[in-house]
Amino acid sequence: MKYYPIFLDIRGKICVIVGGGEVAARKAERLLDCGAKVFIISPKLSPALAALKEKSLICHIAAAYSGDLIQGAALVIGATDDEKTNATISLDAHSKGIPINIVDDPQKCDFILPSVVQRGDLAITIGTGGKSPALARYLREELEAKYGEEYRIFLNILGNLRVKMVKNTGVWQRLV
């Protein structure tokens, strides 16, 4: 399967994660960084998720998964360690037309999540079509070493210049 790469604006949108462990916590952090309203469905929370709940950064639904709990979500991430539950989450999301990602099971997904190097607004993503998360992680680590925090500053400078330049003069093209 070939995926269509896309950057999605999820600011202010409800994003649901089913599962309360460390994987769910990592997914929640990334969604929060993008401005999503994060809902966690899980009877229990990892310490990291409990800390996010304590700071009122996530909404916790302390219950076992049920299909009605994802109604109205912009996207759903299934991060449980139960294959049967993950399959149910996938079927429910598909039936409601909600994009779904089941962690480590690309066959049940509408989208997969790339490995990301983030430097401010600069995002370098690595995708392997779900075939090798280990390779994606290796390449991410290489890119993190090559593209440091100075790229955050550089991009901000370029962004400010871009606003001030007249694109049709040809000057902008020579700068970048």
mmCIF file of N, CA and C in Angstrom, residues 42-105:
data_model
loop_
_atom_site.group_PDB
_atom_site.id
_atom_site.type_symbol
_atom_site.label_atom_id
_atom_site.label_comp_id
_atom_site.label_asym_id
_atom_site.label_seq_id
_atom_site.Cartn_x
_atom_site.Cartn_y
_atom_site.Cartn_z
ATOM 1 N N SER A 42 -9.620 4.754 28.851
ATOM 2 C CA SER A 42 -8.898 3.666 29.505
ATOM 3 C C SER A 42 -9.298 3.622 30.974
ATOM 4 N N PRO A 43 -9.493 2.419 31.507
ATOM 5 C CA PRO A 43 -9.797 2.337 32.935
ATOM 6 C C PRO A 43 -8.669 2.896 33.810
ATOM 7 N N LYS A 44 -7.409 2.716 33.355
ATOM 8 C CA LYS A 44 -6.254 3.163 34.134
ATOM 9 C C LYS A 44 -5.348 4.016 33.258
ATOM 10 N N LEU A 45 -4.540 4.862 33.901
ATOM 11 C CA LEU A 45 -3.599 5.722 33.197
ATOM 12 C C LEU A 45 -2.175 5.468 33.673
ATOM 13 N N SER A 46 -1.239 5.533 32.733
ATOM 14 C CA SER A 46 0.181 5.478 33.088
ATOM 15 C C SER A 46 0.509 6.726 33.904
ATOM 16 N N PRO A 47 1.638 6.733 34.613
ATOM 17 C CA PRO A 47 2.023 7.943 35.355
ATOM 18 C C PRO A 47 2.114 9.188 34.459
ATOM 19 N N ALA A 48 2.620 9.028 33.243
ATOM 20 C CA ALA A 48 2.742 10.178 32.327
ATOM 21 C C ALA A 48 1.366 10.731 31.960
ATOM 22 N N LEU A 49 0.408 9.849 31.686
ATOM 23 C CA LEU A 49 -0.952 10.305 31.353
ATOM 24 C C LEU A 49 -1.643 10.878 32.590
ATOM 25 N N ALA A 50 -1.405 10.277 33.738
ATOM 26 C CA ALA A 50 -1.996 10.808 34.979
ATOM 27 C C ALA A 50 -1.502 12.228 35.230
ATOM 28 N N ALA A 51 -0.227 12.488 34.921
ATOM 29 C CA ALA A 51 0.321 13.841 35.097
ATOM 30 C C ALA A 51 -0.343 14.819 34.131
ATOM 31 N N LEU A 52 -0.610 14.387 32.900
ATOM 32 C CA LEU A 52 -1.304 15.249 31.933
ATOM 33 C C LEU A 52 -2.736 15.527 32.392
ATOM 34 N N LYS A 53 -3.380 14.508 32.963
ATOM 35 C CA LYS A 53 -4.739 14.687 33.487
ATOM 36 C C LYS A 53 -4.728 15.654 34.667
ATOM 37 N N GLU A 54 -3.754 15.508 35.543
ATOM 38 C CA GLU A 54 -3.636 16.381 36.716
ATOM 39 C C GLU A 54 -3.511 17.846 36.303
ATOM 40 N N LYS A 55 -2.842 18.093 35.174
ATOM 41 C CA LYS A 55 -2.665 19.457 34.657
ATOM 42 C C LYS A 55 -3.828 19.885 33.767
ATOM 43 N N SER A 56 -4.868 19.056 33.687
ATOM 44 C CA SER A 56 -6.061 19.312 32.856
ATOM 45 C C SER A 56 -5.711 19.471 31.371
ATOM 46 N N LEU A 57 -4.693 18.736 30.906
ATOM 47 C CA LEU A 57 -4.307 18.803 29.492
ATOM 48 C C LEU A 57 -5.032 17.758 28.649
ATOM 49 N N ILE A 58 -5.549 16.719 29.308
ATOM 50 C CA ILE A 58 -6.313 15.676 28.614
ATOM 51 C C ILE A 58 -7.629 15.467 29.343
ATOM 52 N N CYS A 59 -8.570 14.894 28.623
ATOM 53 C CA CYS A 59 -9.840 14.474 29.225
ATOM 54 C C CYS A 59 -9.774 12.952 29.347
ATOM 55 N N HIS A 60 -10.000 12.442 30.532
ATOM 56 C CA HIS A 60 -9.910 11.002 30.762
ATOM 57 C C HIS A 60 -11.301 10.404 30.919
ATOM 58 N N ILE A 61 -11.594 9.427 30.093
ATOM 59 C CA ILE A 61 -12.828 8.657 30.217
ATOM 60 C C ILE A 61 -12.421 7.326 30.834
ATOM 61 N N ALA A 62 -12.657 7.182 32.119
ATOM 62 C CA ALA A 62 -12.203 6.016 32.882
ATOM 63 C C ALA A 62 -13.173 4.855 32.680
ATOM 64 N N ALA A 63 -13.108 4.258 31.508
ATOM 65 C CA ALA A 63 -14.023 3.170 31.168
ATOM 66 C C ALA A 63 -13.355 2.248 30.165
ATOM 67 N N ALA A 64 -13.917 1.060 30.039
ATOM 68 C CA ALA A 64 -13.491 0.158 28.968
ATOM 69 C C ALA A 64 -13.994 0.745 27.649
ATOM 70 N N TYR A 65 -13.357 0.374 26.554
ATOM 71 C CA TYR A 65 -13.729 0.917 25.245
ATOM 72 C C TYR A 65 -15.148 0.520 24.867
ATOM 73 N N SER A 66 -15.831 1.492 24.274
ATOM 74 C CA SER A 66 -17.160 1.280 23.700
ATOM 75 C C SER A 66 -17.253 2.196 22.486
ATOM 76 N N GLY A 67 -17.843 1.708 21.404
ATOM 77 C CA GLY A 67 -17.895 2.440 20.142
ATOM 78 C C GLY A 67 -18.528 3.813 20.216
ATOM 79 N N ASP A 68 -19.478 4.014 21.112
ATOM 80 C CA ASP A 68 -20.128 5.322 21.210
ATOM 81 C C ASP A 68 -19.186 6.399 21.764
ATOM 82 N N LEU A 69 -18.088 6.000 22.384
ATOM 83 C CA LEU A 69 -17.153 6.954 22.986
ATOM 84 C C LEU A 69 -16.280 7.684 21.962
ATOM 85 N N ILE A 70 -16.259 7.211 20.710
ATOM 86 C CA ILE A 70 -15.440 7.882 19.687
ATOM 87 C C ILE A 70 -16.266 8.779 18.767
ATOM 88 N N GLN A 71 -17.575 8.821 18.994
ATOM 89 C CA GLN A 71 -18.454 9.648 18.160
ATOM 90 C C GLN A 71 -17.984 11.099 18.165
ATOM 91 N N GLY A 72 -17.851 11.693 16.988
ATOM 92 C CA GLY A 72 -17.473 13.093 16.872
ATOM 93 C C GLY A 72 -15.982 13.356 16.871
ATOM 94 N N ALA A 73 -15.175 12.310 16.954
ATOM 95 C CA ALA A 73 -13.724 12.491 16.951
ATOM 96 C C ALA A 73 -13.229 12.817 15.540
ATOM 97 N N ALA A 74 -12.172 13.630 15.479
ATOM 98 C CA ALA A 74 -11.530 13.937 14.199
ATOM 99 C C ALA A 74 -10.642 12.781 13.769
ATOM 100 N N LEU A 75 -10.069 12.096 14.750
ATOM 101 C CA LEU A 75 -9.285 10.888 14.484
ATOM 102 C C LEU A 75 -9.201 10.081 15.759
ATOM 103 N N VAL A 76 -8.882 8.796 15.576
ATOM 104 C CA VAL A 76 -8.776 7.869 16.705
ATOM 105 C C VAL A 76 -7.472 7.103 16.578
ATOM 106 N N ILE A 77 -6.832 6.907 17.724
ATOM 107 C CA ILE A 77 -5.629 6.075 17.787
ATOM 108 C C ILE A 77 -5.901 4.957 18.778
ATOM 109 N N GLY A 78 -5.761 3.733 18.313
ATOM 110 C CA GLY A 78 -5.902 2.563 19.183
ATOM 111 C C GLY A 78 -4.534 2.157 19.690
ATOM 112 N N ALA A 79 -4.334 2.260 20.992
ATOM 113 C CA ALA A 79 -3.035 1.961 21.587
ATOM 114 C C ALA A 79 -3.192 1.001 22.754
ATOM 115 N N THR A 80 -3.994 -0.033 22.543
ATOM 116 C CA THR A 80 -4.147 -1.038 23.593
ATOM 117 C C THR A 80 -3.236 -2.215 23.254
ATOM 118 N N ASP A 81 -3.051 -3.093 24.209
ATOM 119 C CA ASP A 81 -2.260 -4.290 23.936
ATOM 120 C C ASP A 81 -3.170 -5.491 23.685
ATOM 121 N N ASP A 82 -4.437 -5.225 23.417
ATOM 122 C CA ASP A 82 -5.415 -6.284 23.169
ATOM 123 C C ASP A 82 -5.837 -6.272 21.702
ATOM 124 N N GLU A 83 -5.466 -7.310 20.974
ATOM 125 C CA GLU A 83 -5.734 -7.374 19.538
ATOM 126 C C GLU A 83 -7.227 -7.330 19.214
ATOM 127 N N LYS A 84 -8.027 -7.980 20.019
ATOM 128 C CA LYS A 84 -9.471 -8.008 19.789
ATOM 129 C C LYS A 84 -10.079 -6.606 19.956
ATOM 130 N N THR A 85 -9.666 -5.908 21.007
ATOM 131 C CA THR A 85 -10.149 -4.538 21.232
ATOM 132 C C THR A 85 -9.712 -3.635 20.094
ATOM 133 N N ASN A 86 -8.440 -3.755 19.673
ATOM 134 C CA ASN A 86 -7.941 -2.937 18.564
ATOM 135 C C ASN A 86 -8.738 -3.185 17.285
ATOM 136 N N ALA A 87 -9.091 -4.431 17.025
ATOM 137 C CA ALA A 87 -9.888 -4.759 15.836
ATOM 138 C C ALA A 87 -11.261 -4.101 15.933
ATOM 139 N N THR A 88 -11.871 -4.115 17.114
ATOM 140 C CA THR A 88 -13.176 -3.490 17.319
ATOM 141 C C THR A 88 -13.087 -1.974 17.129
ATOM 142 N N ILE A 89 -12.036 -1.373 17.683
ATOM 143 C CA ILE A 89 -11.836 0.073 17.520
ATOM 144 C C ILE A 89 -11.752 0.414 16.037
ATOM 145 N N SER A 90 -10.976 -0.348 15.294
ATOM 146 C CA SER A 90 -10.795 -0.114 13.856
ATOM 147 C C SER A 90 -12.124 -0.215 13.114
ATOM 148 N N LEU A 91 -12.881 -1.269 13.380
ATOM 149 C CA LEU A 91 -14.182 -1.448 12.716
ATOM 150 C C LEU A 91 -15.145 -0.310 13.069
ATOM 151 N N ASP A 92 -15.183 0.065 14.344
ATOM 152 C CA ASP A 92 -16.082 1.146 14.773
ATOM 153 C C ASP A 92 -15.714 2.474 14.098
ATOM 154 N N ALA A 93 -14.434 2.793 14.076
ATOM 155 C CA ALA A 93 -13.997 4.043 13.452
ATOM 156 C C ALA A 93 -14.322 4.042 11.964
ATOM 157 N N HIS A 94 -14.049 2.927 11.289
ATOM 158 C CA HIS A 94 -14.377 2.835 9.857
ATOM 159 C C HIS A 94 -15.873 3.040 9.627
ATOM 160 N N SER A 95 -16.700 2.432 10.459
ATOM 161 C CA SER A 95 -18.151 2.542 10.268
ATOM 162 C C SER A 95 -18.652 3.970 10.493
ATOM 163 N N LYS A 96 -17.915 4.752 11.279
ATOM 164 C CA LYS A 96 -18.306 6.140 11.560
ATOM 165 C C LYS A 96 -17.583 7.135 10.654
ATOM 166 N N GLY A 97 -16.723 6.633 9.773
ATOM 167 C CA GLY A 97 -15.979 7.518 8.874
ATOM 168 C C GLY A 97 -14.902 8.328 9.584
ATOM 169 N N ILE A 98 -14.364 7.812 10.675
ATOM 170 C CA ILE A 98 -13.327 8.495 11.438
ATOM 171 C C ILE A 98 -11.985 7.866 11.086
ATOM 172 N N PRO A 99 -11.007 8.667 10.687
ATOM 173 C CA PRO A 99 -9.679 8.110 10.407
ATOM 174 C C PRO A 99 -9.117 7.418 11.643
ATOM 175 N N ILE A 100 -8.521 6.242 11.427
ATOM 176 C CA ILE A 100 -8.062 5.406 12.533
ATOM 177 C C ILE A 100 -6.610 4.987 12.342
ATOM 178 N N ASN A 101 -5.884 4.975 13.440
ATOM 179 C CA ASN A 101 -4.548 4.397 13.487
ATOM 180 C C ASN A 101 -4.532 3.404 14.625
ATOM 181 N N ILE A 102 -4.164 2.171 14.310
ATOM 182 C CA ILE A 102 -3.959 1.163 15.344
ATOM 183 C C ILE A 102 -2.451 0.968 15.433
ATOM 184 N N VAL A 103 -1.889 1.263 16.587
ATOM 185 C CA VAL A 103 -0.448 1.209 16.774
ATOM 186 C C VAL A 103 0.080 -0.179 16.423
ATOM 187 N N ASP A 104 1.100 -0.204 15.589
ATOM 188 C CA ASP A 104 1.794 -1.434 15.183
ATOM 189 C C ASP A 104 0.928 -2.415 14.394
ATOM 190 N N ASP A 105 -0.130 -1.945 13.751
ATOM 191 C CA ASP A 105 -0.964 -2.828 12.929
ATOM 192 C C ASP A 105 -1.488 -2.071 11.708
#
